[in-house]
CSV table of C-alpha atoms and ligand atoms in Angstrom, one decimal:
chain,number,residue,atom,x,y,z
C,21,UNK,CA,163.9,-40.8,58.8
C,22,UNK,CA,161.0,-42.4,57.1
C,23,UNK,CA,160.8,-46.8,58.5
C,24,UNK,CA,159.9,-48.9,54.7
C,25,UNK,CA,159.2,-52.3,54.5
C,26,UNK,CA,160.3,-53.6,51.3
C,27,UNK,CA,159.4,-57.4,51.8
C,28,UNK,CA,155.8,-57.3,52.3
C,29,UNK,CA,153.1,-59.4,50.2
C,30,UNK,CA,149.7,-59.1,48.5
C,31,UNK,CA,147.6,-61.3,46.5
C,32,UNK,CA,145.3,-58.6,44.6
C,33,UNK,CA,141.8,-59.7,44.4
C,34,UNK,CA,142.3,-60.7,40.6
C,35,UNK,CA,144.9,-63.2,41.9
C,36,UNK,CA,142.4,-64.4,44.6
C,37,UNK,CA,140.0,-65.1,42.1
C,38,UNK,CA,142.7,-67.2,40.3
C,39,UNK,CA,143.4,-69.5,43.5
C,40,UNK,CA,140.2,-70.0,44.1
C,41,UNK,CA,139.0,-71.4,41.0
C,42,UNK,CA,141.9,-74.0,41.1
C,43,UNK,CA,142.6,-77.8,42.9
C,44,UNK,CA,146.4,-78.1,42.7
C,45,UNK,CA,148.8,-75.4,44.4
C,46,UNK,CA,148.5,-73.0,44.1
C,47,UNK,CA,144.5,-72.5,45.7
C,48,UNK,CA,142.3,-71.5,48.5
C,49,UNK,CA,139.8,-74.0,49.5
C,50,UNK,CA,137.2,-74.0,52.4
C,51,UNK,CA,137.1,-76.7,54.4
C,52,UNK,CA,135.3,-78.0,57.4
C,53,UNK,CA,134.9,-77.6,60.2
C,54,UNK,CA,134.9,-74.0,59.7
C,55,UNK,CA,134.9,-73.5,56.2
C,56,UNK,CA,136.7,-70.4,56.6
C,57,UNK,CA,139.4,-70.4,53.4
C,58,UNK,CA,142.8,-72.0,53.7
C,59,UNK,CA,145.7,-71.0,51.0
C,60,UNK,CA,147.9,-74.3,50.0
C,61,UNK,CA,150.8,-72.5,48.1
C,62,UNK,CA,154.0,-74.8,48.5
C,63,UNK,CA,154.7,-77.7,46.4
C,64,UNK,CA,155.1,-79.9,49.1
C,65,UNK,CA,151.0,-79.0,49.5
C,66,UNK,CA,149.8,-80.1,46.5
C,67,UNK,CA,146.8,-83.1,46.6
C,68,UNK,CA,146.7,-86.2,46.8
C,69,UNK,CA,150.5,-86.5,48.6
C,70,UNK,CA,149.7,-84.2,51.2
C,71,UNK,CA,148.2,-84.0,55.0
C,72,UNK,CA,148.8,-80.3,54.7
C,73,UNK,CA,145.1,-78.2,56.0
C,74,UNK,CA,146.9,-75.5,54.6
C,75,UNK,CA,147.1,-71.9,56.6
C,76,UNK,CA,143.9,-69.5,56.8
C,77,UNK,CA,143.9,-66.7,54.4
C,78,UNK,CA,141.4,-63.7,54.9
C,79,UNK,CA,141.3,-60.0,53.7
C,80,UNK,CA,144.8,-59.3,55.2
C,81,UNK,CA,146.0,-60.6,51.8
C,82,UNK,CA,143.9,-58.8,49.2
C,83,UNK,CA,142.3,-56.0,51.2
C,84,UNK,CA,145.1,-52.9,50.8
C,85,UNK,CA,143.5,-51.2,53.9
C,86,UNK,CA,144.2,-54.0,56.2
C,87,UNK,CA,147.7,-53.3,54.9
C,88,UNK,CA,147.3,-49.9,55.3
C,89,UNK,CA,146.6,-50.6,58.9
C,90,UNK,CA,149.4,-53.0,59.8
C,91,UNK,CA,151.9,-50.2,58.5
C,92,UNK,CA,150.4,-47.5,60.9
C,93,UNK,CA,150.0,-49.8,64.1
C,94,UNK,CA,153.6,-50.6,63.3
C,95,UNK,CA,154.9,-47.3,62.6
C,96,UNK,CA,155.9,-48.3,58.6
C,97,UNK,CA,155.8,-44.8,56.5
C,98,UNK,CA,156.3,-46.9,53.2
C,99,UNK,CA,156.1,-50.4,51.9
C,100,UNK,CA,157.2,-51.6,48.6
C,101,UNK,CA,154.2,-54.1,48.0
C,102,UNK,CA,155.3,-57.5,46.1
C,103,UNK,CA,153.1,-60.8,44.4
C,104,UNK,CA,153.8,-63.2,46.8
C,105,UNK,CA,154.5,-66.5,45.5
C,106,UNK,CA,154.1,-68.7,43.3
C,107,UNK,CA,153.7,-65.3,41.6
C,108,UNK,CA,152.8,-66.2,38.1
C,109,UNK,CA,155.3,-68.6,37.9
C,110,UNK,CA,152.3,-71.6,37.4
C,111,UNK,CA,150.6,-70.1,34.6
C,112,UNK,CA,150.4,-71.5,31.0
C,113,UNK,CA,153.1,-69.6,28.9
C,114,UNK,CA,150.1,-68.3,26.3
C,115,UNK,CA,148.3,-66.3,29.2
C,116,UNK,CA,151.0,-65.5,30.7
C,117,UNK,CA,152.5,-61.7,29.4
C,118,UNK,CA,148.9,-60.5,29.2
C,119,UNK,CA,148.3,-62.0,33.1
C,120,UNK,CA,151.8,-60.0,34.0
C,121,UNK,CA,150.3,-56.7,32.7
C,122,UNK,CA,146.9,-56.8,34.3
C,123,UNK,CA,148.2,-57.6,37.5
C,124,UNK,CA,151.2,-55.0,37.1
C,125,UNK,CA,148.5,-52.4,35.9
C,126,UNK,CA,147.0,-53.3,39.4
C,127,UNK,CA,149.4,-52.8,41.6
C,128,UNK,CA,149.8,-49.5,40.3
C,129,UNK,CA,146.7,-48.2,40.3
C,130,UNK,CA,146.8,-49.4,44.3
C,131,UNK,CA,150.1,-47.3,45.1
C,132,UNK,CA,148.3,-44.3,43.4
C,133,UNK,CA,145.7,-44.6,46.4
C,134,UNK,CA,148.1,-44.1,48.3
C,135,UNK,CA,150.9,-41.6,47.2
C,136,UNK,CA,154.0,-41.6,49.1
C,137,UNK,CA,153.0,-44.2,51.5
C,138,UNK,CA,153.3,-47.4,48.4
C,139,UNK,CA,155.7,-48.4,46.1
C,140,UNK,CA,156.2,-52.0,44.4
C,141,UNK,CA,158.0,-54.5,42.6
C,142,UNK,CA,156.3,-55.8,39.7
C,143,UNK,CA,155.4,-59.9,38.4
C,144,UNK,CA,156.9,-61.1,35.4
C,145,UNK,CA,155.2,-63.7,33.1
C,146,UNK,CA,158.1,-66.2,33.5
C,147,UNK,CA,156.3,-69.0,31.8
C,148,UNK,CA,156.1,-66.9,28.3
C,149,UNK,CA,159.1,-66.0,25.9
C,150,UNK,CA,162.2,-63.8,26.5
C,151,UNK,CA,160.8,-61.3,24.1
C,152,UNK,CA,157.5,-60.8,26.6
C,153,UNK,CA,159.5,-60.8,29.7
C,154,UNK,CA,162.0,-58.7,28.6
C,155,UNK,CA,158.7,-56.3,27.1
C,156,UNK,CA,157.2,-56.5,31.0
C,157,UNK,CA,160.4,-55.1,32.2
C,158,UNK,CA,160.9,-52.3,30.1
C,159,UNK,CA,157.0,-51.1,30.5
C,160,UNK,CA,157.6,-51.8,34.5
C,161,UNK,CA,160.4,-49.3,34.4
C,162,UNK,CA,158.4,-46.6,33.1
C,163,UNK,CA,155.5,-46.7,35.5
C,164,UNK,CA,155.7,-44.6,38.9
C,165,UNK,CA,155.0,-46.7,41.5
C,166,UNK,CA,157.4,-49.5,40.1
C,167,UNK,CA,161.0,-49.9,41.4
C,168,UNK,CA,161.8,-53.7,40.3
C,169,UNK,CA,160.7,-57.2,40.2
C,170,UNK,CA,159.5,-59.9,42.3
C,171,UNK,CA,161.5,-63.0,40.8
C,172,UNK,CA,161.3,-67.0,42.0
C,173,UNK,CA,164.5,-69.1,41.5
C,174,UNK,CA,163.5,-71.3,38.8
C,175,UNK,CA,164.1,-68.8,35.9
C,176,UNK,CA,162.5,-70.2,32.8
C,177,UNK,CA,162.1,-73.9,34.7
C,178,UNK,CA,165.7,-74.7,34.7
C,179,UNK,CA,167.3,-71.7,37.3
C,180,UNK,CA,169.0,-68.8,37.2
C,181,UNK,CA,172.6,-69.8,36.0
C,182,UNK,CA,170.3,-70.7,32.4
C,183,UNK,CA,172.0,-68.8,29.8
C,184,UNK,CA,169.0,-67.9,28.3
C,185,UNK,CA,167.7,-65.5,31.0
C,186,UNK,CA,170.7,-63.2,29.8
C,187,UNK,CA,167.9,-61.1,28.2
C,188,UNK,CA,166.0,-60.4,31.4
C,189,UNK,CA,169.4,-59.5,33.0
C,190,UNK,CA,170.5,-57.2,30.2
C,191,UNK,CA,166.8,-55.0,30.7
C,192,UNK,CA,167.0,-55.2,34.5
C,193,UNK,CA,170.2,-53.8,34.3
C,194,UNK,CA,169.8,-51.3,31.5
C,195,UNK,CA,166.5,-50.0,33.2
C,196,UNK,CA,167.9,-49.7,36.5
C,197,UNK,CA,165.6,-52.1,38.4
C,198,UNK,CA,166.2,-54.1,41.6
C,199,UNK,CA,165.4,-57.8,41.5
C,200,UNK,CA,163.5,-59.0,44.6
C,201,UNK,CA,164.5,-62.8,45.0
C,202,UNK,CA,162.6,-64.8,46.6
C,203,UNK,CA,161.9,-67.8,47.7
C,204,UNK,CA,159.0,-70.6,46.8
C,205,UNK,CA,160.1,-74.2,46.2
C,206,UNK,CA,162.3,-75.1,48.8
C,207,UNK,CA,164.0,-78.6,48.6
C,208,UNK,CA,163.1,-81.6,47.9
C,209,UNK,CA,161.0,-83.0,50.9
C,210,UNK,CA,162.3,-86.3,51.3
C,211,UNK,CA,165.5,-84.3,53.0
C,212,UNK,CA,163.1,-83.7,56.0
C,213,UNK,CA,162.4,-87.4,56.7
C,214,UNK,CA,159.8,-90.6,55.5
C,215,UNK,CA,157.1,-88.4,56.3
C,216,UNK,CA,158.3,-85.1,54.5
C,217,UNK,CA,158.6,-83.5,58.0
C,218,UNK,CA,154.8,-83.0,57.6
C,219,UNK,CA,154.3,-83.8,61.0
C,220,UNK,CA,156.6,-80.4,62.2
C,221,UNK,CA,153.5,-78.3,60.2
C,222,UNK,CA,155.8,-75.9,58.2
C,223,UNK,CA,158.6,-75.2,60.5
C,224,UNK,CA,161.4,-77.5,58.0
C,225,UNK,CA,160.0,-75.8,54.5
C,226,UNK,CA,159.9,-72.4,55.9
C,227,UNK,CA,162.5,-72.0,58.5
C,228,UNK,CA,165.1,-74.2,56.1
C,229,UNK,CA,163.7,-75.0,52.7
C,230,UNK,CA,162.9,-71.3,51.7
C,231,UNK,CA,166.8,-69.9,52.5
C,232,UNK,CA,169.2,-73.1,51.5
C,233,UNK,CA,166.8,-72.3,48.1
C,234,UNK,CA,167.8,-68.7,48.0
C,235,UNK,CA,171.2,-70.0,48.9
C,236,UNK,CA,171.6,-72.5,46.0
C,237,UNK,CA,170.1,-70.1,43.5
C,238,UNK,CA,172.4,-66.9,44.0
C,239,UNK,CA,175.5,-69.1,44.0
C,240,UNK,CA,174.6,-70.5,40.8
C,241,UNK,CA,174.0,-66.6,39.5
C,242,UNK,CA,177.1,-66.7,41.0
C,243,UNK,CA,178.9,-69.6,39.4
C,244,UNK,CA,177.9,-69.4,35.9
C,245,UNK,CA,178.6,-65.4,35.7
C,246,UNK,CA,175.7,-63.4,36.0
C,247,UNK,CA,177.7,-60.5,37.7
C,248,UNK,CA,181.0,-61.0,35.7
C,249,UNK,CA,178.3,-60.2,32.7
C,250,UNK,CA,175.8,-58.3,34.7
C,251,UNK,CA,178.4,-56.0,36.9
C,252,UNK,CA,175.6,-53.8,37.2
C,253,UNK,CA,173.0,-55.8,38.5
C,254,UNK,CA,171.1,-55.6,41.4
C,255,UNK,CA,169.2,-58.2,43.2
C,256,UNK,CA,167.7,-57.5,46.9
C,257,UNK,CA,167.9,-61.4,48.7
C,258,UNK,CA,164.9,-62.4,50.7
C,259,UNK,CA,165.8,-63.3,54.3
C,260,UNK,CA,169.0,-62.0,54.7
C,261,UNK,CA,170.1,-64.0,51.9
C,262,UNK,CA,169.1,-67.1,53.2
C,263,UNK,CA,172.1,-68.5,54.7
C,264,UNK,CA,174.7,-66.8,51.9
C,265,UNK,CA,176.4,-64.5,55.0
C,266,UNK,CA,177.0,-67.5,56.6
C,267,UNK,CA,178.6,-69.7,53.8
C,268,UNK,CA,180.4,-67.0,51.6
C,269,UNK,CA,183.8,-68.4,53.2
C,270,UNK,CA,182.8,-71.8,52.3
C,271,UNK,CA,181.6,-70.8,48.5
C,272,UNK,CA,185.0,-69.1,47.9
C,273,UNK,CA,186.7,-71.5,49.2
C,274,UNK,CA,185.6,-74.4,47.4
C,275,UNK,CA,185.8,-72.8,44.2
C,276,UNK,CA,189.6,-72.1,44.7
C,277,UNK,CA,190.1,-75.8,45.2
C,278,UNK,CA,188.0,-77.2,42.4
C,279,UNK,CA,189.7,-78.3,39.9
C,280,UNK,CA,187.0,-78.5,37.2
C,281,UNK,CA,186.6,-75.1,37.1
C,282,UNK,CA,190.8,-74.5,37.4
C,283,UNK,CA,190.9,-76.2,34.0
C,284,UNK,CA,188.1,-74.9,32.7
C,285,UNK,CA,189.7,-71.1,33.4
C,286,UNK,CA,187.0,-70.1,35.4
C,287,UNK,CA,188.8,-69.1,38.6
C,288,UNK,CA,190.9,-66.4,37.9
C,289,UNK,CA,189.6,-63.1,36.1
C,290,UNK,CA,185.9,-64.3,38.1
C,291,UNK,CA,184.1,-61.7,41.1
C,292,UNK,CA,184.3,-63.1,44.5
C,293,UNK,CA,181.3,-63.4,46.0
C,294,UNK,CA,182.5,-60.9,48.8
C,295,UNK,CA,182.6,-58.1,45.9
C,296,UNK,CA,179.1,-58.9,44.6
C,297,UNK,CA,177.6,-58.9,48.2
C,298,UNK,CA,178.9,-55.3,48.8
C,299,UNK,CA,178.2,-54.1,45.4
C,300,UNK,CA,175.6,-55.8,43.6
C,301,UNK,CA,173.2,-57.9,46.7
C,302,UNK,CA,170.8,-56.4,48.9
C,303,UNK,CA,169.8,-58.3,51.9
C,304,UNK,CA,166.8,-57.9,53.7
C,305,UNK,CA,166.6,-58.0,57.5
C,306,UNK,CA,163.9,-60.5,57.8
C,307,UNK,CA,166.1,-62.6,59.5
C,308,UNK,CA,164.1,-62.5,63.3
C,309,UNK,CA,167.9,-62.5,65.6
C,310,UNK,CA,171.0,-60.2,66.1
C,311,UNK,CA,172.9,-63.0,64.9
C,312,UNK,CA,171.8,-63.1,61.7
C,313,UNK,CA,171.7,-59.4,61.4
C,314,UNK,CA,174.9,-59.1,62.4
C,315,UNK,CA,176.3,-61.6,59.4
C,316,UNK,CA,174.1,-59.8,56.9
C,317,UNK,CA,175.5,-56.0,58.0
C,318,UNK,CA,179.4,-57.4,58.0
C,319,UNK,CA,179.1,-59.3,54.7
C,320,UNK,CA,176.9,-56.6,52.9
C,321,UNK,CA,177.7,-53.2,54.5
C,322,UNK,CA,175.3,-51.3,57.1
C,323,UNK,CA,174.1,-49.0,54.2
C,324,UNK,CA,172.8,-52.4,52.0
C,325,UNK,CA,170.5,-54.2,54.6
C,326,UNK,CA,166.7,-53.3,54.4
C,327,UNK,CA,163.6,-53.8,56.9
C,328,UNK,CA,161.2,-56.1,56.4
C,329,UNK,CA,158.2,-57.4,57.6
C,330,UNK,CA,157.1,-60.5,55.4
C,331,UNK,CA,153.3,-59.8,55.8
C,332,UNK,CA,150.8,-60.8,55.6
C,333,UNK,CA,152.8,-64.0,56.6
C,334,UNK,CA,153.5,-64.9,60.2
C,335,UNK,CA,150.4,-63.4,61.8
C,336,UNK,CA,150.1,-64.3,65.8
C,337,UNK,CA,148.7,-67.5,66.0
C,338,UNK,CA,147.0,-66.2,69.4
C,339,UNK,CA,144.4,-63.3,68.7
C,340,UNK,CA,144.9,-61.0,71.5
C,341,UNK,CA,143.8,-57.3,71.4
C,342,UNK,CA,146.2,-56.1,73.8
C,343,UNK,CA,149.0,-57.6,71.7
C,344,UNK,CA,148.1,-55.3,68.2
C,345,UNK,CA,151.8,-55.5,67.1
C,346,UNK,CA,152.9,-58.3,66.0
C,347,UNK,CA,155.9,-60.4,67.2
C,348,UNK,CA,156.8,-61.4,64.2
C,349,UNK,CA,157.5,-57.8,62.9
C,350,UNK,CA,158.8,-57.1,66.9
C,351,UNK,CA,161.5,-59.2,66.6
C,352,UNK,CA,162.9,-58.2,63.7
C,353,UNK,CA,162.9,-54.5,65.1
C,354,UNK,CA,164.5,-55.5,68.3
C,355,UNK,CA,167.4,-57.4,66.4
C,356,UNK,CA,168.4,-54.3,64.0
C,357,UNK,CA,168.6,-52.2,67.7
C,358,UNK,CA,170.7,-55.0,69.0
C,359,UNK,CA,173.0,-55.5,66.5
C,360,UNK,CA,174.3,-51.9,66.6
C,361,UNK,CA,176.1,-49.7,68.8
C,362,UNK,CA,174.8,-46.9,71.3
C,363,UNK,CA,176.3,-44.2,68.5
C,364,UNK,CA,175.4,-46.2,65.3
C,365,UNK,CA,172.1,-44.5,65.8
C,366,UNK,CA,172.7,-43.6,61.9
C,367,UNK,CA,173.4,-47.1,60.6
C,368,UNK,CA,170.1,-48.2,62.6
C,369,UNK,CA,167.8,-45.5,60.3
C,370,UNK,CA,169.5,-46.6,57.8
C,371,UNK,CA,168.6,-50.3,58.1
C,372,UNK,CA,164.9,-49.4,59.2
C,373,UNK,CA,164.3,-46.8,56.0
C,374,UNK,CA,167.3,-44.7,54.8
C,375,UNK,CA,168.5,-47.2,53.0
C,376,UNK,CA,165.8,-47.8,50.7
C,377,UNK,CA,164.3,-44.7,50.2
C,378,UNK,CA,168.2,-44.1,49.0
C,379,UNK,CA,168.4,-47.4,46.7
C,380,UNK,CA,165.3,-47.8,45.3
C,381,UNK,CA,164.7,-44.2,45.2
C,382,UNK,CA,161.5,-44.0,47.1
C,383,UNK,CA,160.1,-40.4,46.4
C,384,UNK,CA,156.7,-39.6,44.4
T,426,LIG,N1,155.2,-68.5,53.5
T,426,LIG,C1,155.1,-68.3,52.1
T,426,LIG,O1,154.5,-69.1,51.4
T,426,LIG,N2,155.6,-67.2,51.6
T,426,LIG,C2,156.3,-66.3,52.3
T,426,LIG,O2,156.7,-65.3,51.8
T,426,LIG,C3,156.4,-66.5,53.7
T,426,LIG,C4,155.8,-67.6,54.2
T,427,LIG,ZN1,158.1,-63.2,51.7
């Protein structure tokens, strides 16, 4: 059984050009004293409020060999290459469809390189009009390589419960295409402290920020009916779903005691959250513990979780040849052993490739 990582990043050299012709997140600036280039990508980073240096960037990001390479030193047959964010979430709505296309074009032309061993989820312009987005979905599901989308959780600027997206729903679903959610703008950072937590580097933001986002947005998809409308629709959660596994009690359970939404008739006649994580979420296993694993296989079903790596994120801080692998892709391999069974051998292939080669259909 083939192993696939289906979170895994790029910034194409087009897009590197991009950051590094801008000052406000999100860029890549040299600075000293070693003027090697730094990305500054969350919104917490972006001058004059910040302390932030930034994390170093280098060919890892835009060079698909050195991608090429992390897959075979870590035994990946397949990855399903995404944007990573802010995707093209920043740019001005008039650029925007035409920006989409290029960059969609160029991903493609990069699986083809390499047949059999890429696949990848496409950008959408989410700054430009429902008619563009909704074109950029239908061409996506026509191209080879393609098996979905990378998507943020601000929607057109105001979410994913906005009413407008229905559009982008209605083609996702029609064509058959996964939704990679992901995460970007974490919360507000005055919830980490005076400083913004600044002073704990990007442990709060990344550790916390990234999955109570992904949390928030796909109860909200939740709440206002995307699945009730949608029933079809299939959206793969970033990091286990953030902390969703966890909370699904609590969700279900507050919405049978609010009374807004009991007068409002939106209680009965509605699909629990319990039947949209078995039939309609993916989860991804980047979730680095057993525990977490564990939560993510009970609420979504052994044959719904999928291995991920996250790179070119999370790289050892420490350079050390004898340590080639990397822990934070170690981890996450030792926690999908642990959380099953001596004879779940199955479930375990399933998790590290089966599944995904079965649900986004991963053959040339
Ligand atoms: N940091 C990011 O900005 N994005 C990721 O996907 C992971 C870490
Ligand atoms: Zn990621």
């Amino acid at each position: 059984m083939p192993i696939v990582d289906i979170h895994t990043h790029v910034y194409p050299p087009s897009y590197m050009e991009l950051l590094k012709s801008r000052s406000t997140v999100p860029y890549v600036r040299s600075i000293p004293p070693t003027n090697s280039p730094r990305l500054f990508v969350l919104p917490s980073e972006d001058p004059p409020s910040t302390t932030s240096t930034g994390r170093p960037i280098g060919p890892e990001y835009y060079d698909i060999s050195q991608k090429i390479a992390f897959m075979d030193t870590h035994n990946i047959d397949i990855s399903v290459i995404s944007l990573a964010n802010p995707w093209l979430d920043f740019l001005h709505s008039s650029g925007a469809a035409a920006a989409a296309e290029a960059l969609n074009n160029d991903l493609s032309a990069t699986c083809d390189k390499f047949p059999g061993r890429l696949f990848a989820f496409g950008a959408l312009p989410m700054s430009a009009s429902i008619e563009e987005i909704v074109s950029v979905i239908k061409r996506l599901s026509g191209m080879k390589y393609m098996r979905g989308v990378v998507m943020g959780t601000s929607g057109l600027g105001k979410g994913l419960d906005d009413e407008r997206l229905n559009g982008v729903w209605a083609a996702l679903e029609e064509t058959g295409q996964t939704v990679f959610l992901h995460p970007h703008y974490g919360l507000p950072k005055e919830v980490y402290g005076p400083t913004g937590g600044e002073e704990y580097g990007f442990v709060l933001p990344l550790a916390l920020g990234f999955p109570l986002e992904t949390t928030i947005a796909v109860s909200r998809m939740l709440l206002s009916g995307v699945w009730d409308r949608y029933q079809g629709l299939s959206v793969l959660l970033a990091h286990s779903g953030g902390t969703l596994p966890f909370l699904a009690g609590r969700l279900e359970s507050c919405i049978a005691h609010d009374g807004k939404l009991l007068r409002e008739g939106k209680i009965a006649n509605r699909r629990t959250v319990w039947d949209v994580l078995q039939k309609n979420i993916l989860l991804d296993a980047v979730v680095y513990s057993e525990v977490g694993l564990k939560a993510a296989v009970d609420v979504a079903g052994a044959d719904r979780v999928l291995f991920g790596t996250d790179h070119p994120f999370f790289p050892p801080l420490e350079k050390n040849v004898e340590q080639e692998r990397w822990p934070s892709v170690t981890t996450n391999y030792k926690a999908i052993k642990d959380a099953f069974g001596p004879g779940e051998m199955e479930k375990v292939e399933g998790v590290l490739g089966g599944n995904a080669v079965r649900l986004l259909r991963l053959e040339v």
